[in-house]
XYZ file of C-alpha atoms in Angstrom:
611
model
C 49.445 6.718 8.055
C 51.643 4.216 6.225
C 51.280 0.588 7.471
C 53.935 -0.355 9.983
C 55.965 -3.490 9.183
C 56.042 -6.214 11.816
C 59.484 -7.365 12.985
C 59.510 -8.907 16.466
C 56.789 -10.601 18.426
C 56.546 -9.429 22.043
C 57.950 -12.750 23.272
C 60.863 -12.475 20.847
C 61.560 -8.977 22.186
C 61.873 -10.335 25.717
C 64.665 -12.671 24.706
C 66.216 -10.733 21.808
C 69.990 -10.549 21.838
C 71.323 -7.009 21.121
C 74.018 -8.304 18.768
C 71.409 -10.324 16.867
C 69.255 -7.179 16.503
C 72.304 -5.180 15.398
C 72.949 -7.661 12.602
C 69.431 -8.520 11.438
C 67.930 -5.019 11.628
C 70.873 -2.713 10.977
C 73.257 -4.991 9.120
C 76.325 -4.638 11.366
C 78.312 -7.483 12.890
C 79.699 -5.711 15.959
C 79.166 -2.634 18.101
C 81.590 0.290 17.900
C 83.401 1.948 20.782
C 81.313 2.083 23.966
C 78.033 1.122 22.268
C 77.997 -2.417 23.654
C 78.704 -1.236 27.208
C 75.947 1.397 27.014
C 73.408 -1.022 25.514
C 74.097 -3.668 28.176
C 73.926 -1.015 30.902
C 70.449 0.102 29.802
C 69.269 -3.458 29.085
C 69.544 -4.202 32.813
C 67.327 -1.228 33.684
C 69.902 1.464 34.413
C 69.741 5.143 33.455
C 72.446 6.532 31.160
C 73.913 9.827 30.007
C 75.599 9.371 26.623
C 77.931 11.940 25.095
C 79.127 10.723 21.718
C 80.215 12.647 18.615
C 77.769 13.084 15.745
C 77.998 10.015 13.546
C 79.326 7.947 16.443
C 76.193 5.809 16.725
C 74.197 7.402 19.565
C 70.858 6.342 18.085
C 71.717 2.639 18.294
C 72.435 3.086 22.014
C 68.720 3.638 22.669
C 67.095 1.981 19.654
C 68.533 -1.477 20.291
C 67.612 -1.621 24.018
C 64.142 -0.369 23.046
C 63.787 -3.254 20.575
C 65.191 -5.832 22.987
C 63.302 -4.807 26.135
C 59.581 -5.275 26.668
C 57.385 -2.263 25.896
C 57.492 0.811 23.684
C 60.632 2.924 23.486
C 59.757 6.609 24.017
C 62.125 9.015 22.261
C 61.929 12.761 22.960
C 63.245 14.735 19.999
C 63.204 18.517 19.426
C 61.984 18.889 15.846
C 59.188 17.370 13.768
C 61.414 17.238 10.667
C 64.104 15.350 12.564
C 61.556 12.883 13.939
C 60.115 12.270 10.480
C 63.550 11.391 9.073
C 64.384 9.081 11.951
C 61.023 7.314 11.778
C 61.291 6.779 8.020
C 64.826 5.390 8.332
C 63.660 2.956 11.013
C 60.685 1.811 8.957
C 62.993 1.138 6.020
C 64.968 -1.137 8.360
C 61.777 -2.958 9.352
C 61.264 -1.310 12.753
C 57.752 -0.352 13.835
C 58.274 3.361 14.526
C 55.988 6.402 14.531
C 55.926 10.049 15.648
C 53.276 11.740 17.756
C 53.173 15.434 16.879
C 50.948 18.376 16.028
C 51.064 17.588 12.285
C 48.846 14.519 12.725
C 45.180 14.768 11.850
C 42.662 13.601 14.455
C 42.082 10.227 12.806
C 45.823 9.627 12.409
C 46.317 10.441 16.081
C 43.590 7.992 17.119
C 45.084 5.274 14.916
C 48.501 5.852 16.428
C 47.203 5.564 19.985
C 45.551 2.276 19.006
C 48.960 1.044 17.762
C 50.552 2.129 21.038
C 47.960 0.535 23.331
C 47.857 -2.695 21.334
C 51.637 -3.188 21.659
C 52.210 -3.026 17.903
C 54.834 -0.259 18.123
C 58.549 -0.497 18.890
C 59.552 3.185 19.046
C 57.469 6.310 19.561
C 59.006 9.727 18.826
C 57.505 12.788 20.463
C 58.425 16.470 20.887
C 58.750 17.709 24.487
C 55.880 20.181 23.996
C 53.571 17.316 22.983
C 54.772 14.950 25.686
C 54.254 17.506 28.474
C 50.553 17.806 27.793
C 48.749 16.331 30.795
C 46.624 13.959 28.713
C 49.661 12.559 26.877
C 51.613 11.904 30.081
C 48.576 10.267 31.651
C 48.024 7.969 28.659
C 51.669 6.957 28.482
C 51.661 6.047 32.187
C 49.327 3.179 31.285
C 51.653 1.966 28.496
C 54.591 -0.379 29.236
C 57.688 1.652 28.284
C 60.992 -0.072 27.561
C 62.933 3.176 28.091
C 62.761 6.953 27.720
C 65.471 8.540 25.540
C 65.971 12.315 25.533
C 67.788 13.123 22.290
C 69.685 16.419 21.799
C 69.784 16.626 25.598
C 71.960 19.765 25.589
C 68.700 21.634 24.809
C 67.796 21.020 28.449
C 70.613 23.122 29.903
C 70.527 26.909 30.174
C 74.279 26.756 29.391
C 73.702 24.759 26.206
C 73.812 26.639 22.909
C 70.390 25.344 21.784
C 68.577 25.867 25.102
C 64.811 25.210 24.899
C 62.678 25.988 27.962
C 60.307 23.082 27.261
C 63.210 20.663 27.715
C 63.706 21.788 31.330
C 60.217 20.556 32.191
C 61.383 17.025 31.414
C 62.541 16.885 35.035
C 59.069 15.392 35.701
C 60.092 12.140 34.009
C 61.737 10.631 37.091
C 58.578 11.109 39.144
C 56.075 10.164 36.427
C 57.964 7.082 35.187
C 60.135 6.027 38.145
C 60.681 2.441 36.968
C 61.590 3.268 33.357
C 65.267 3.712 32.398
C 66.047 7.288 31.331
C 68.686 8.072 28.720
C 70.022 11.534 27.857
C 72.022 11.727 24.629
C 73.971 14.563 23.029
C 77.013 15.263 20.879
C 77.719 18.706 22.342
C 77.981 19.463 26.047
C 80.722 21.121 28.053
C 81.134 20.423 31.771
C 78.485 22.889 33.093
C 75.978 21.597 30.529
C 76.654 17.957 31.422
C 76.276 18.665 35.142
C 72.926 20.380 34.662
C 71.555 17.589 32.470
C 72.431 14.961 35.068
C 70.888 16.956 37.906
C 67.619 17.788 36.163
C 67.018 14.257 34.875
C 68.225 12.664 38.125
C 70.855 10.552 36.400
C 73.847 9.606 38.527
C 77.328 10.643 37.332
C 78.162 6.929 37.662
C 75.774 6.334 34.745
C 77.571 8.779 32.432
C 79.363 7.560 29.298
C 81.685 10.158 27.758
C 82.870 8.774 24.426
C 84.886 11.797 23.366
C 84.352 14.543 20.820
C 86.786 13.781 18.019
C 85.505 13.530 14.436
C 88.710 12.512 12.622
C 86.961 12.420 9.232
C 86.319 16.188 9.363
C 88.971 18.606 8.116
C 88.924 21.961 9.924
C 90.061 25.222 8.343
C 89.643 28.814 9.542
C 90.624 31.871 7.501
C 90.469 35.611 7.938
C 87.931 37.285 5.674
C 89.597 38.640 2.581
C 87.206 38.202 -0.321
C 84.536 35.890 1.154
C 82.871 34.936 -2.118
C 86.200 34.170 -3.775
C 87.227 32.149 -0.715
C 83.929 30.239 -0.774
C 84.274 29.627 -4.510
C 87.742 28.079 -4.074
C 86.397 25.918 -1.261
C 83.423 24.658 -3.289
C 85.618 23.700 -6.235
C 86.910 20.882 -4.048
C 83.369 19.465 -3.784
C 81.848 19.061 -7.236
C 78.507 17.266 -7.227
C 78.313 17.094 -3.422
C 75.840 18.373 -0.831
C 76.805 20.904 1.790
C 75.723 23.727 4.070
C 76.816 27.374 4.026
C 75.983 29.267 7.221
C 75.424 33.042 7.232
C 74.540 35.319 10.136
C 71.740 37.362 8.524
C 68.639 36.527 6.522
C 69.611 38.983 3.792
C 73.083 37.515 3.394
C 71.576 34.031 3.262
C 69.329 34.939 0.330
C 71.987 36.947 -1.519
C 74.558 34.146 -1.165
C 72.085 31.517 -2.410
C 71.260 33.692 -5.448
C 74.958 34.216 -6.177
C 75.684 30.474 -5.945
C 72.823 29.725 -8.333
C 74.320 32.246 -10.766
C 77.616 30.334 -10.462
C 75.885 27.135 -11.569
C 75.244 25.496 -8.180
C 71.915 24.099 -7.014
C 71.582 26.349 -3.958
C 68.648 27.061 -1.648
C 68.078 29.597 1.131
C 66.727 28.816 4.601
C 66.054 31.232 7.466
C 63.465 31.936 10.147
C 61.866 34.799 8.231
C 60.754 32.603 5.347
C 57.268 31.230 4.867
C 56.920 27.945 6.772
C 55.908 25.986 3.674
C 58.849 27.365 1.686
C 61.258 26.379 4.452
C 59.798 22.889 4.532
C 60.012 22.614 0.746
C 63.646 23.731 0.666
C 64.571 21.351 3.468
C 62.896 18.452 1.641
C 64.822 19.291 -1.546
C 68.061 19.337 0.405
C 67.273 16.045 2.147
C 66.324 14.313 -1.104
C 69.074 15.799 -3.287
C 72.643 14.600 -3.721
C 74.278 17.835 -4.937
C 72.294 20.561 -3.189
C 73.818 23.419 -1.200
C 71.731 24.865 1.626
C 72.600 28.469 2.521
C 71.148 29.026 5.957
C 71.084 30.833 9.234
C 71.301 28.750 12.393
C 67.517 28.278 12.036
C 68.605 25.334 9.876
C 69.903 23.183 12.675
C 68.952 20.058 14.521
C 66.440 18.916 11.929
C 69.286 17.703 9.717
C 69.777 13.937 9.663
C 71.441 13.786 6.248
C 74.567 11.601 6.475
C 76.168 12.611 3.152
C 76.741 16.326 3.829
C 80.318 16.615 2.555
C 81.104 20.178 3.607
C 80.048 22.985 5.954
C 81.194 26.578 5.461
C 80.680 29.519 7.821
C 80.764 32.909 6.105
C 80.431 34.581 9.511
C 81.690 33.851 12.998
C 79.510 31.300 14.873
C 78.209 32.074 18.344
C 80.519 29.789 20.341
C 82.752 26.748 20.125
C 79.722 24.594 20.983
C 77.778 26.091 18.071
C 80.779 25.699 15.752
C 81.255 22.066 16.782
C 77.548 21.281 16.394
C 77.254 23.008 13.012
C 80.445 21.565 11.513
C 79.368 18.186 12.906
C 76.562 18.111 10.362
C 79.219 17.194 7.813
C 80.258 13.580 7.359
C 77.769 11.886 9.670
C 78.474 8.710 7.678
C 82.145 8.792 8.695
C 83.440 9.575 5.205
C 85.931 12.428 4.592
C 84.324 15.854 4.935
C 85.484 19.458 4.856
C 84.803 22.659 6.797
C 85.738 26.310 6.383
C 85.115 29.244 8.713
C 85.704 32.865 7.697
C 85.829 35.692 10.221
C 87.006 39.257 10.655
C 87.069 42.122 13.129
C 83.501 43.132 12.308
C 82.336 39.623 13.234
C 84.019 39.854 16.625
C 82.414 43.235 17.322
C 78.976 42.037 16.207
C 79.077 38.888 18.326
C 80.197 40.912 21.344
C 77.371 43.395 20.717
C 74.836 40.553 20.686
C 76.027 39.586 24.157
C 75.987 43.115 25.602
C 72.597 44.025 24.097
C 70.869 40.881 25.351
C 68.524 40.854 28.349
C 70.514 38.021 29.953
C 71.651 38.373 33.575
C 75.246 39.430 34.226
C 76.376 35.864 35.026
C 75.084 34.658 31.674
C 76.754 37.549 29.840
C 80.055 36.835 31.553
C 79.827 33.186 30.516
C 79.010 34.166 26.911
C 82.020 36.515 26.820
C 84.234 33.668 27.962
C 82.784 31.430 25.243
C 83.469 34.113 22.616
C 87.051 34.397 23.887
C 87.461 30.627 23.550
C 86.170 30.730 19.964
C 88.567 33.549 19.083
C 91.366 31.531 20.638
C 90.487 28.670 18.284
C 90.421 31.050 15.322
C 93.785 32.637 16.111
C 95.690 29.567 17.307
C 98.894 28.468 15.628
C 98.447 24.986 17.132
C 96.500 22.032 15.765
C 92.875 23.200 15.460
C 91.539 19.818 16.528
C 93.592 19.811 19.734
C 92.317 23.277 20.695
C 88.736 22.327 19.821
C 88.821 19.085 21.798
C 90.567 20.655 24.780
C 87.618 23.017 25.198
C 85.459 19.954 25.950
C 88.089 18.333 28.151
C 89.232 15.948 25.419
C 92.625 15.621 23.702
C 94.405 14.224 20.666
C 97.800 14.268 19.005
C 98.352 16.811 16.207
C 95.832 15.557 13.658
C 97.380 16.287 10.269
C 93.858 17.022 9.032
C 93.391 20.729 9.774
C 94.790 23.836 8.126
C 97.351 24.573 10.844
C 98.721 21.027 10.595
C 98.707 20.953 6.792
C 100.251 24.412 6.466
C 101.632 25.554 9.860
C 101.248 29.328 10.244
C 104.352 31.474 10.558
C 104.846 33.525 13.710
C 106.714 36.779 14.158
C 107.718 39.022 17.041
C 104.727 41.331 17.104
C 105.823 43.391 20.109
C 106.741 46.538 18.164
C 103.718 46.230 15.877
C 101.408 45.974 18.893
C 103.060 48.984 20.527
C 102.638 51.046 17.345
C 98.986 50.033 16.977
C 98.134 50.825 20.589
C 99.991 54.126 20.431
C 98.141 55.110 17.252
C 94.789 54.287 18.858
C 95.735 56.430 21.856
C 96.951 59.414 19.828
C 93.840 59.475 17.627
C 91.582 59.656 20.677
C 90.472 56.008 21.050
C 87.311 56.496 18.986
C 88.097 55.455 15.396
C 87.557 52.089 13.705
C 90.223 49.747 12.418
C 90.166 51.042 8.816
C 90.999 54.550 9.965
C 93.751 53.340 12.336
C 95.331 51.297 9.528
C 95.280 54.321 7.194
C 97.020 56.474 9.823
C 99.678 53.817 10.448
C 100.334 53.556 6.712
C 100.423 57.339 6.223
C 97.580 57.368 3.725
C 96.792 60.799 2.292
C 93.139 61.236 3.143
C 90.929 64.309 3.583
C 89.438 62.971 6.797
C 92.861 62.314 8.347
C 93.984 65.821 7.333
C 90.782 67.389 8.660
C 91.314 65.640 12.007
C 94.940 66.787 12.089
C 96.144 63.212 12.418
C 98.635 63.637 9.594
C 100.716 65.583 12.099
C 100.794 63.061 14.973
C 103.866 60.912 15.667
C 102.213 57.627 14.644
C 101.229 58.861 11.172
C 103.031 56.645 8.660
C 105.098 54.668 11.229
C 103.653 51.296 10.151
C 104.787 51.032 6.542
C 106.718 47.817 7.206
C 103.312 46.052 7.028
C 100.628 46.348 4.363
C 96.947 47.066 5.012
C 95.973 43.375 5.144
C 98.713 42.601 7.658
C 97.716 45.504 9.911
C 94.113 44.327 9.905
C 95.290 40.859 10.935
C 97.418 42.373 13.703
C 94.531 44.465 15.030
C 92.225 41.444 14.913
C 94.668 39.404 16.990
C 95.061 42.235 19.501
C 91.248 42.313 19.852
C 91.192 38.536 20.334
C 93.925 38.910 22.979
C 91.792 41.612 24.667
C 94.521 44.240 24.360
C 92.026 46.314 22.353
C 88.348 46.905 23.083
C 85.701 47.585 20.430
C 82.985 50.184 21.044
C 79.954 47.946 20.771
C 77.358 50.650 21.187
C 78.890 53.060 18.679
C 80.520 52.568 15.290
C 83.203 50.035 16.144
C 85.719 52.508 17.529
C 88.884 50.943 18.998
C 90.230 51.750 22.457
C 93.021 50.369 24.621
C 91.819 47.905 27.232
C 93.225 47.687 30.727
C 95.166 44.601 29.593
C 96.556 46.653 26.721
C 97.735 49.391 29.078
C 99.321 46.749 31.277
C 101.090 45.324 28.189
C 102.557 48.771 27.425
C 103.604 49.325 31.048
C 105.260 45.913 31.331
C 106.990 46.238 27.944
C 106.003 42.600 27.371
C 106.916 40.624 24.254
C 104.253 39.215 21.948
C 104.216 36.519 19.249
C 101.651 37.026 16.482
C 100.623 35.076 13.385
C 101.645 36.254 9.975
C 98.638 36.468 7.640
C 98.318 33.420 5.382
C 99.158 33.949 1.749
C 96.085 34.544 -0.370
C 94.419 31.294 -1.530
C 97.323 29.188 -0.271
C 95.164 27.043 1.980
C 92.921 26.085 -0.907
C 95.890 24.799 -2.887
C 97.523 22.933 -0.011
C 94.342 21.335 1.284
C 93.490 19.689 -2.023
C 90.288 17.811 -2.660
C 88.476 15.973 0.106
C 87.218 12.929 -1.759
C 85.787 9.499 -1.038
C 88.625 7.027 -1.360
C 87.678 4.303 -3.813
C 89.839 2.531 -6.389
C 89.298 3.826 -9.900
C 88.097 0.386 -11.017
C 85.180 0.626 -8.541
C 84.199 4.247 -9.211
C 81.885 3.462 -12.147
C 80.039 0.806 -10.147
C 79.727 3.141 -7.150
C 78.143 5.816 -9.368
C 75.794 3.224 -10.909
C 74.725 2.121 -7.426
C 74.097 5.754 -6.468
C 71.920 6.194 -9.551
C 69.915 3.063 -8.731
C 69.484 4.314 -5.173
C 68.237 7.676 -6.490
C 65.738 5.957 -8.789
C 64.314 3.906 -5.915
C 64.234 6.929 -3.623
C 62.369 9.045 -6.183
C 59.807 6.286 -6.671
C 59.120 6.145 -2.916
C 59.582 9.910 -2.315
C 62.380 9.209 0.162
C 65.811 10.721 0.757
C 68.366 8.436 -0.985
C 70.372 7.838 2.204
C 67.335 6.184 3.803
C 67.766 3.350 1.298
C 71.530 2.904 1.879
C 74.266 5.253 3.049
C 77.150 6.115 0.708
C 79.348 4.044 2.997
C 77.260 0.945 2.267
C 77.386 1.638 -1.477
C 81.170 1.900 -1.258
C 81.259 -1.489 0.473
C 79.000 -2.951 -2.223
C 81.175 -1.523 -4.994
C 84.282 -2.934 -3.347
C 82.936 -6.372 -2.328
C 80.812 -6.891 -5.484
C 78.505 -9.533 -3.906
C 77.037 -11.969 -6.399
C 74.220 -13.366 -4.225
C 71.847 -12.368 -1.460
C 73.906 -14.380 1.011
C 77.041 -12.437 0.074
C 75.186 -9.120 0.153
C 73.946 -9.910 3.670
C 77.568 -9.731 4.849
C 77.966 -6.121 3.679
C 77.824 -3.618 6.605
C 74.592 -1.647 6.595
C 72.463 -4.309 4.887
C 69.880 -5.656 7.319
C 67.335 -8.368 6.616
C 64.465 -6.048 5.646
C 66.567 -3.949 3.274
C 68.061 -7.095 1.748
C 64.552 -8.359 1.070
C 63.343 -5.056 -0.378
C 66.360 -3.859 -2.330
C 68.750 -6.776 -2.714
C 67.615 -7.900 -6.197
C 67.826 -4.378 -7.670
C 71.344 -3.688 -6.393
C 72.622 -7.186 -7.179
C 71.447 -6.671 -10.768
C 73.477 -3.444 -11.017
C 76.549 -5.205 -9.645
C 76.109 -8.121 -12.045
C 75.937 -5.663 -14.930
C 79.350 -4.264 -13.950
C 81.050 -7.608 -13.329
C 84.340 -8.150 -15.160
């Protein structure tokens, strides 16, 4: 185990001022948003539930009280990889942190317990499965704890999208450690999830801090699937030399997409649950340490990501819910710099997601909830409103039209889709409500096809009545009618379309319907432009030189570059051009330990670029 640097004596911890710790350890002059209120609340011994967007500074809300209060801060985190990143980042800042997990050898475990019992540790990270062992709980009961922080707390709720049964057993914390403040922290939790977290951890609603869900630095875009690889290629051209994540639904698609990207000249890796454990770990390490690596992954690549400079996230398939979409896109731009997202989806995605729900062993109440969540996601995909407003409203939050999503940048055109919907529903009815969308589109367009002739559908009244729209437009219309639940998809068969009860009601009522016109091919890519870090041209060369120096240092220490300094700090250095250690100390993100370790090297780079 690497030696742990000493920062505060125990007496200093008893009197430490949170703002002083914020500046000396983390390099920031002031708290952001509700951080100060949360820190002060916990400092006085209160419990807290903290909901704050990814990149909003949740970690400081428990790390600083843990450093300022007497005792060891216990942090419950879901993944070993995530704990390792957080511990290394803290050690780089001069904090005495360690992780207790199954990867430790016996001697390392004994040494760590000696550190804990001797009071030479500030923060201890542990997985719930490790913590819940009887011997671990019993040992920790004899250790003064400054607080207990449950990170990724949405894992505790059966309604959360990353539910983990071991998290539910954390309800023992109130009884086992009654005098220790408990904190639950998450970036993703709707109302039912929040309620369950509070109840299980016995945290009063009065101790809840809801900081909102908005990530204004993220640009949201959703497109219908047309040519997914061409769409992805256009998207990636806006991000040369940057790291990102591409999510796929299947293992096979993950591997094939990674191979294709490599053939296109990108440094791309695959990651899914079917891979060898060592290979997964190796690929994750390459992604964490690289600055222009694309990870193509299933959702198995999830919470273990603490990389702040992910500049884009693309979904080549429909996510499972709005919560999943928010969590996965939230892995972009954790450092607050401009970042980009793209989601592609089609009718087959909708049918597949619905089939997952119906084929699951979940009770009926759970299935009904999952159907509602799928409906909400489809509503986000099909909306003509500001994407961000629809996304935030799902969580009970709001914003003005953002100007930073595809529907704001290029508002979709609407048309009176009443007649088109009537024709589509009539065609489905007259063909027997058992054929898929491709067949229905061919009948509407009057395509000459042996199968249509064999079925006799070239003689029905709806054959060829839809020639005012092309094939792509009809597919978009059918997709919207599925999203509106006017059409059902046969989940157990081959995707056959049938008219739902709502669809029959629509025909009986002769209701009117507004639908979206399909976007012009590739238009969003041209309008959106490049999402780039804003830095004057005169400072770009210095910024790149600082990045190279950071990479050199990181390679020497076998660390991810962002653990040394975030891009945001390098931008500040390139802009401020400090000429001394005293001036560098005023740059946000430069704490005392990092100034001591890395100040001379970065000041030398800046001096070499002085004008």
